[in-house]
mmCIF file of C-alpha atoms in Angstrom:
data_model
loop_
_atom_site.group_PDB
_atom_site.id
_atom_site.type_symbol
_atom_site.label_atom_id
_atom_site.label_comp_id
_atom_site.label_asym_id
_atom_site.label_seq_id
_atom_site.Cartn_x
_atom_site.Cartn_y
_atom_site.Cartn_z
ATOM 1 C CA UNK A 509 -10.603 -7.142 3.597
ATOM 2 C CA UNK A 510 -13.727 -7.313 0.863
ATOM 3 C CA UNK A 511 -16.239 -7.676 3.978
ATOM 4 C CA UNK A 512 -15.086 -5.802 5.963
ATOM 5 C CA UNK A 513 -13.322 -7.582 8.508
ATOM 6 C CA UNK A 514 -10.583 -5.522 10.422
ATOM 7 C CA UNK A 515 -7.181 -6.930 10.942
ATOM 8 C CA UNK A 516 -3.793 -6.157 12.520
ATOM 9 C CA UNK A 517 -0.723 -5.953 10.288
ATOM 10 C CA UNK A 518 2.932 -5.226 10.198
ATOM 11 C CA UNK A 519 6.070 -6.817 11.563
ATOM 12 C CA UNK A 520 4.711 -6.952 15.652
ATOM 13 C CA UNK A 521 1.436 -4.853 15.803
ATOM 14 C CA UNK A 522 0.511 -4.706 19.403
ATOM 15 C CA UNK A 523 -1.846 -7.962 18.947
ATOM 16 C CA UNK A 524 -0.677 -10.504 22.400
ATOM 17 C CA UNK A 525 -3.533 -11.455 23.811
ATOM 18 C CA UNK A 526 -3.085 -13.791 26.999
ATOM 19 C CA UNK A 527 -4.827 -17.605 26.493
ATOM 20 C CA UNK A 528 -4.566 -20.306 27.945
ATOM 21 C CA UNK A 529 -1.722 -18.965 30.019
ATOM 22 C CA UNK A 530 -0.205 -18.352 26.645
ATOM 23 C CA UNK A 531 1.252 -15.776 24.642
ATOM 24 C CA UNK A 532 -1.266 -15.516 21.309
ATOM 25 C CA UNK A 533 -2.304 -12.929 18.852
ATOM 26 C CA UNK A 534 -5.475 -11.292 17.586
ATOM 27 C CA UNK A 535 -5.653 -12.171 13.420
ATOM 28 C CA UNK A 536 -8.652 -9.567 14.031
ATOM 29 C CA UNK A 537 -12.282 -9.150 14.542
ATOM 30 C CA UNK A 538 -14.445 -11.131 11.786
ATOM 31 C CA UNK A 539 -18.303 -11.734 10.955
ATOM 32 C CA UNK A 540 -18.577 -15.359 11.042
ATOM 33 C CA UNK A 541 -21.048 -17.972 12.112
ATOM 34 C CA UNK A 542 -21.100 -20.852 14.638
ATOM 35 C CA UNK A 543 -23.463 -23.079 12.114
ATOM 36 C CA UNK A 544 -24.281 -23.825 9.129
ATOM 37 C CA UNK A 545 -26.599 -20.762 8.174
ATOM 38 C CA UNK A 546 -26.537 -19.853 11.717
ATOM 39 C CA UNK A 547 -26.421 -16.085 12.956
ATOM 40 C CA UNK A 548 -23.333 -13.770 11.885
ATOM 41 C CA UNK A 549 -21.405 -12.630 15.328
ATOM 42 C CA UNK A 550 -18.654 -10.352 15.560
ATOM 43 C CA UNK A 551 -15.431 -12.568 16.945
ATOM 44 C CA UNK A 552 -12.382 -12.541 17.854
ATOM 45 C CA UNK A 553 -9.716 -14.736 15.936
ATOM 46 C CA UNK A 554 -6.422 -15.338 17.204
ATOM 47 C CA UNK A 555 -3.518 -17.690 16.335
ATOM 48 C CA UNK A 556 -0.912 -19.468 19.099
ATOM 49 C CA UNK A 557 2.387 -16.916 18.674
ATOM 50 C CA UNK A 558 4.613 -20.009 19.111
ATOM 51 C CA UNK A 559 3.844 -23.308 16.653
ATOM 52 C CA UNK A 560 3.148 -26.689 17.749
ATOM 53 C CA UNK A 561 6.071 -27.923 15.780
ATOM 54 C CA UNK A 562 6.111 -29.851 12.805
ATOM 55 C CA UNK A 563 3.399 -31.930 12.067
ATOM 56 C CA UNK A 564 1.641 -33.806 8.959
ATOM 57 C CA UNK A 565 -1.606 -32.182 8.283
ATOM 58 C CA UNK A 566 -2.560 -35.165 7.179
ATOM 59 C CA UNK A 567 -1.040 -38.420 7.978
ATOM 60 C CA UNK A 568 -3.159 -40.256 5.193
ATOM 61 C CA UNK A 569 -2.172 -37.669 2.854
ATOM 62 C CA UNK A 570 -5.434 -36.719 2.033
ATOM 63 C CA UNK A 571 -6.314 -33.073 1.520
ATOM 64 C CA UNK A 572 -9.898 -33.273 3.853
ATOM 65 C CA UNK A 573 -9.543 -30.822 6.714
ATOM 66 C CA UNK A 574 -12.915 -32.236 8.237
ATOM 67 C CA UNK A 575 -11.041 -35.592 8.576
ATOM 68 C CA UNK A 576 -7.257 -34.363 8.697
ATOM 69 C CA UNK A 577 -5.493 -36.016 11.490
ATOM 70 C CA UNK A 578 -4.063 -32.555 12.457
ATOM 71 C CA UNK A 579 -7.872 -31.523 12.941
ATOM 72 C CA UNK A 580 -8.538 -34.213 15.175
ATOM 73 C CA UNK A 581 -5.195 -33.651 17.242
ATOM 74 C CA UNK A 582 -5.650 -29.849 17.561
ATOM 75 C CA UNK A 583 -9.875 -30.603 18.444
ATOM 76 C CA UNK A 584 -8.940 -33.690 20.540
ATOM 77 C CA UNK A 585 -6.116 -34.280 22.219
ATOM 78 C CA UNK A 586 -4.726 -30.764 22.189
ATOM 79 C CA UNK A 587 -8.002 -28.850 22.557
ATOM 80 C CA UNK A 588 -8.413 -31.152 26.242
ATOM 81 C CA UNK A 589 -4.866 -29.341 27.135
ATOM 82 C CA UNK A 590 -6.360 -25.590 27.573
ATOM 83 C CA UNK A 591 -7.476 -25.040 30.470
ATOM 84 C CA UNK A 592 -11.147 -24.733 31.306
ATOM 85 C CA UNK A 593 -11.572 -21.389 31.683
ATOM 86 C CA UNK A 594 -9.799 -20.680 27.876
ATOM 87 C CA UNK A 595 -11.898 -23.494 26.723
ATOM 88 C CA UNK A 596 -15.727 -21.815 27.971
ATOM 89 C CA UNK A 597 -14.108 -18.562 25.803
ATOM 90 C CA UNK A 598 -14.149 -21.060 22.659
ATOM 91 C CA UNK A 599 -17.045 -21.756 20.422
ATOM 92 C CA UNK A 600 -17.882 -23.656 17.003
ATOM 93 C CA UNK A 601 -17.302 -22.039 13.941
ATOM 94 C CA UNK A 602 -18.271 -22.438 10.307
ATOM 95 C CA UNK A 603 -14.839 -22.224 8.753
ATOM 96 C CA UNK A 604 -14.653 -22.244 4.716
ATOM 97 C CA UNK A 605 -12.894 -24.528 3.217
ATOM 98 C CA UNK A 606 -12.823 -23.598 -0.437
ATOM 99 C CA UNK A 607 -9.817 -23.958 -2.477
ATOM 100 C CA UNK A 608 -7.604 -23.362 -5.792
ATOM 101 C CA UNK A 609 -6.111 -24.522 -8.828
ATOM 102 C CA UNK A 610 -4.898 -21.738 -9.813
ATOM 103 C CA UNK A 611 -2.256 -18.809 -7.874
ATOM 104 C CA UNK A 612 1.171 -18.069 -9.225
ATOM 105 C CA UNK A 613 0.314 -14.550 -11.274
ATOM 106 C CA UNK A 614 -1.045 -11.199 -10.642
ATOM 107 C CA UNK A 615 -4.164 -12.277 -12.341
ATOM 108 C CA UNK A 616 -4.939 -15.455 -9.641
ATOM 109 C CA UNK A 617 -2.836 -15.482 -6.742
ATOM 110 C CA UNK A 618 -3.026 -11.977 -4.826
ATOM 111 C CA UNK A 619 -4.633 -11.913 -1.135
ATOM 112 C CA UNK A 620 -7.922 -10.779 -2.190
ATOM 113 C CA UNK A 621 -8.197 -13.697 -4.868
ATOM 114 C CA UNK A 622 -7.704 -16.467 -2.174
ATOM 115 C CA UNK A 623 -9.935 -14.593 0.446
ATOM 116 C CA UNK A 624 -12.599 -15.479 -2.402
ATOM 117 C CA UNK A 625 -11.562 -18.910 -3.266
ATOM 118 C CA UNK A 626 -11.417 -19.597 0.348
ATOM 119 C CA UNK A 627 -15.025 -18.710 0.558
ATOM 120 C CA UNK A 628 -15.726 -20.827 -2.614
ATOM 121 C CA UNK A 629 -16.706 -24.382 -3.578
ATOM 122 C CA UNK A 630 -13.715 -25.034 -5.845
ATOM 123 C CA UNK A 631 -12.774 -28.131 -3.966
ATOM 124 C CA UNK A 632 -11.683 -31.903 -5.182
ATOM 125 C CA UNK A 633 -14.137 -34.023 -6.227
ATOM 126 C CA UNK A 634 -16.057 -35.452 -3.228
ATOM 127 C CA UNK A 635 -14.423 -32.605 0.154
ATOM 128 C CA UNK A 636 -16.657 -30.756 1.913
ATOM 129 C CA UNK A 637 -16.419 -26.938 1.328
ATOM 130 C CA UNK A 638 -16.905 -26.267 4.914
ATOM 131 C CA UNK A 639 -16.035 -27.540 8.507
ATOM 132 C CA UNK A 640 -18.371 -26.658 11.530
ATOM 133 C CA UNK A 641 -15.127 -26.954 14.545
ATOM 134 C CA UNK A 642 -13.579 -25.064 17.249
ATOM 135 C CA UNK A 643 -9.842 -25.482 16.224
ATOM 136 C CA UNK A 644 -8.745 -24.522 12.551
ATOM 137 C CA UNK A 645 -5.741 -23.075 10.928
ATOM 138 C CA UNK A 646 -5.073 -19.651 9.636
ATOM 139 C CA UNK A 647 -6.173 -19.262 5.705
ATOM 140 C CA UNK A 648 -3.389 -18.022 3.290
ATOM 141 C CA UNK A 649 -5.418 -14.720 3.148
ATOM 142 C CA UNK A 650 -4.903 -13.827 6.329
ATOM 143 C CA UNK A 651 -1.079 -14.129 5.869
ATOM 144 C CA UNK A 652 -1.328 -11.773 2.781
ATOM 145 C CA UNK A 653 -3.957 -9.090 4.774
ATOM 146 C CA UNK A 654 -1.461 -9.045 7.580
ATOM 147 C CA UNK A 655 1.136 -7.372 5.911
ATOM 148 C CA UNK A 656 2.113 -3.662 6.331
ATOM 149 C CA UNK A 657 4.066 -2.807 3.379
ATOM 150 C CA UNK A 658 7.569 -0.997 3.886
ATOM 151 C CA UNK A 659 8.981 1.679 2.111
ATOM 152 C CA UNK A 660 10.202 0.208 -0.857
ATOM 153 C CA UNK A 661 7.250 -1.484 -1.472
ATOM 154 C CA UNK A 662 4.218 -0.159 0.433
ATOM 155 C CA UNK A 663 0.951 -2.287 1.717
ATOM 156 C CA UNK A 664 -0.853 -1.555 -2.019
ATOM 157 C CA UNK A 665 2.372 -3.006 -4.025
ATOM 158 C CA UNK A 666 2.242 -5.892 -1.701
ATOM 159 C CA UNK A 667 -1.373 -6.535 -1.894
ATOM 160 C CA UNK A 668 -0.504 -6.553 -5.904
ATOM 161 C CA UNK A 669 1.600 -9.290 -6.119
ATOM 162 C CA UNK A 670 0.819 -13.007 -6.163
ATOM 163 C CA UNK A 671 1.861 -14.345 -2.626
ATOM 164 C CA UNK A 672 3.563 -17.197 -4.760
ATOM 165 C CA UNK A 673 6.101 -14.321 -5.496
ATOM 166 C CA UNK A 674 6.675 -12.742 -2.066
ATOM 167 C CA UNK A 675 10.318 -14.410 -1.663
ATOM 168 C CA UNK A 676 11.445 -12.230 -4.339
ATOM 169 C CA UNK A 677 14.033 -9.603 -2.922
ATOM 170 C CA UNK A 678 12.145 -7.052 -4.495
ATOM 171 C CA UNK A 679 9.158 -7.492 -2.453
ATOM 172 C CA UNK A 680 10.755 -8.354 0.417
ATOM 173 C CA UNK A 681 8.866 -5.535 2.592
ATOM 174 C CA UNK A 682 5.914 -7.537 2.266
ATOM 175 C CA UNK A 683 7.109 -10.940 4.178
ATOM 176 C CA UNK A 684 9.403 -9.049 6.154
ATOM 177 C CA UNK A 685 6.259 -6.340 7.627
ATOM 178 C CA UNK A 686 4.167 -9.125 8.283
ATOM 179 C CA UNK A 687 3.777 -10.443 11.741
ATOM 180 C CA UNK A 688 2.603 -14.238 10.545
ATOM 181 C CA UNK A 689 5.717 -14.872 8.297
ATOM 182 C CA UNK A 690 8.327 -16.456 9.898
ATOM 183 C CA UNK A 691 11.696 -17.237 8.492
ATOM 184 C CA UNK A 692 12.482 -20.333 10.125
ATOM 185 C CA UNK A 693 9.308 -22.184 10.229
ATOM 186 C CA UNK A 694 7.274 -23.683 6.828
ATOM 187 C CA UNK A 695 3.539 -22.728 8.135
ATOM 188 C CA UNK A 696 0.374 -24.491 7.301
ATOM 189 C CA UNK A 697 -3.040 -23.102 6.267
ATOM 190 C CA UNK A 698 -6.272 -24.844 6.416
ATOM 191 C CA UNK A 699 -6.866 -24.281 2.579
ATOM 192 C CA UNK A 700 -6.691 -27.284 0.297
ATOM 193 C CA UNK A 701 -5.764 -27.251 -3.598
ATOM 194 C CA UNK A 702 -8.475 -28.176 -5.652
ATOM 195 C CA UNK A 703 -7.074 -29.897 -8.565
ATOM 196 C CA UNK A 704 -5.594 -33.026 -6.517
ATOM 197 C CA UNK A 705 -6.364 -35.279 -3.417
ATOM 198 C CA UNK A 706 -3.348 -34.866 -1.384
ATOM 199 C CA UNK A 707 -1.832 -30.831 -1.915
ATOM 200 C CA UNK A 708 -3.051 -28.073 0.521
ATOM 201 C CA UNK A 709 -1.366 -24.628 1.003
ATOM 202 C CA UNK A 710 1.685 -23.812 3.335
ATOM 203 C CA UNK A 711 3.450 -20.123 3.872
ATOM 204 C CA UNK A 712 7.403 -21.441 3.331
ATOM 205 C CA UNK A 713 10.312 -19.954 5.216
ATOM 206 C CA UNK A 714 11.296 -17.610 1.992
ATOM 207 C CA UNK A 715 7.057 -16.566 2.737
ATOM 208 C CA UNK A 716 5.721 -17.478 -0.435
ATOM 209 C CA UNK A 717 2.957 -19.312 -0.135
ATOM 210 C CA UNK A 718 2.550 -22.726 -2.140
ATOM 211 C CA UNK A 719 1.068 -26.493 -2.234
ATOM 212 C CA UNK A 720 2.900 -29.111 -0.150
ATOM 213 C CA UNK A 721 1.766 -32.861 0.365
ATOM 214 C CA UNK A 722 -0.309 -33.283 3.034
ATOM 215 C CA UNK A 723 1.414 -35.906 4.867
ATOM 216 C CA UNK A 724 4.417 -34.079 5.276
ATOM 217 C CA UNK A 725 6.194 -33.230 7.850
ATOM 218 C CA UNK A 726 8.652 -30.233 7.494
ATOM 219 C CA UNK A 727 5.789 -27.735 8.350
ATOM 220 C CA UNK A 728 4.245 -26.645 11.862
ATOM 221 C CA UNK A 729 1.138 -26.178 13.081
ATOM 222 C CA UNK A 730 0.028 -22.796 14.557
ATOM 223 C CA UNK A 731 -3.406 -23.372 15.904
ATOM 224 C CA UNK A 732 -6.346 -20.763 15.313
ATOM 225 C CA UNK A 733 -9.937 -20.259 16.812
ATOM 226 C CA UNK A 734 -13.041 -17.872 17.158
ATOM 227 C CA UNK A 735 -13.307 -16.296 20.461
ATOM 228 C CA UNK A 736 -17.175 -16.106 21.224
ATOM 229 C CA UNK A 737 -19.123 -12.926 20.994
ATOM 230 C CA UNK A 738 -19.461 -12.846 24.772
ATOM 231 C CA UNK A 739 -15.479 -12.384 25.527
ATOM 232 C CA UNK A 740 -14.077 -9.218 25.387
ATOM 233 C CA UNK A 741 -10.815 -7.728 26.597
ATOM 234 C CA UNK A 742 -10.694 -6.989 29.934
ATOM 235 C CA UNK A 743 -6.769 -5.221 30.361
ATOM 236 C CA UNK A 744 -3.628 -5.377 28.989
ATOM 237 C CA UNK A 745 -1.711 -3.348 26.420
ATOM 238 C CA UNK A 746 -1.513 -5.795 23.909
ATOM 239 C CA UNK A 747 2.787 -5.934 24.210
ATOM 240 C CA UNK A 748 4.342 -9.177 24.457
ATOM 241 C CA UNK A 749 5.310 -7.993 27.845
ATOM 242 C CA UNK A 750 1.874 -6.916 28.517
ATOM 243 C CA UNK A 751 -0.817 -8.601 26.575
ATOM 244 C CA UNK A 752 -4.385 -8.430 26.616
ATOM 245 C CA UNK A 753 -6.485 -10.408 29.099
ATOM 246 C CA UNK A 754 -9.975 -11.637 28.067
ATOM 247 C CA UNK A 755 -13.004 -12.313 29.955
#
């Protein structure tokens, strides 16, 4: 991506990584920060292979991830289900929490525009444009980064197009080589629109991505967190049948 950051893609990279007794996978290895201006560490980020099941992101409809009632489920409640030995591998992260207005062309909507917006301070009037927390959700960027490209249309083509367009039959290599899309599940991401109070971003089941209401409740919830600098992977092939351990 733009920094740097290096990422698995295509339809089921060798990514499993064994957490919490659970099958999960590695988004990649980023430079990111446990505080607010804090150090940069290389981490690990990986996502829960299997959702949570459909959940509103927020039940107040408000489009706030530091007050979201699906942030204080998955860093409450859920977060006290890992077990203890997953949870001393989990640290505080600063995760960005920029947003959009703007995404359905070529000119505003392609991977590497909402990897910047994410990272921006476009937000409604009055949200926060970042969340210090150990339990997030992936961004829509890392949807669109994860793709492989096929050989109709190949990783540049796909990174090209607007992800509002990637249901369209003509690009369906793009969805359809990319390990986070999922054609039976709508997905949440953590990113918020900008120009209301209540719309944040969600991969569909056709996997284009687009606004939703917050408070509803047709999409899932795929959990996502920074491994600290400290773990490392200690076996494992990475195969669903053989993932990577940590320690």
């Amino acid at each position: 991506d733009p920094d740097g950051n290096v990422r698995y893609m295509g339809a089921n990279p060798n990514n499993y990584v064994s957490f919490n007794n659970e099958l999960w996978r590695i988004i990649g290895v980023f430079d990111v920060a446990s505080s607010y201006g804090g150090p940069i560490e290389k981490r690990l980020k990986i996502i829960r292979d299997e959702s949570l099941g459909k959940m509103a992101w927020d039940s107040g409809n408000v489009n706030d991830w530091s007050q979201a009632s699906l942030q204080e489920y998955l860093n409450g409640e859920y977060y006290n289900t890992i077990d203890s030995v997953s949870q001393s591998f989990v640290g505080d992260t600063y995760w960005n929490l920029g947003g959009t207005e703007t995404y359905t062309s070529a000119s505003n909507g392609l991977a590497s525009h909402f990897y910047g917006y994410e990272r921006g301070t476009t937000v409604y009037s009055g949200r926060p444009t970042y969340w210090i927390g150990k339990i997030g959700l992936m961004y829509p960027s890392d949807y669109g980064y994860a793709t492989s490209g096929g050989t109709t249309t190949n990783r540049a083509s796909c990174l090209a197009k607007e992800l509002f367009s990637w249901n369209s039959s003509s690009y369906s290599d793009c969805k359809n080589n990319d390990y986070l899309y999922n054609s039976s599940l709508y997905q949440w991401t953590i990113t918020p629109l900008s120009s209301n109070s209540n719309d944040v971003f969600i991969v569909n089941a056709a996997g284009l991505v687009n606004r939703y209401n917050a408070y509803g409740s047709s999409s899932s919830a795929s959990p996502v967190l920074y491994l600290l600098s400290t773990v490392e992977i200690t076996g494992g092939e990475g195969t669903s049948e053989n993932p990577f351990t940590l320690g």
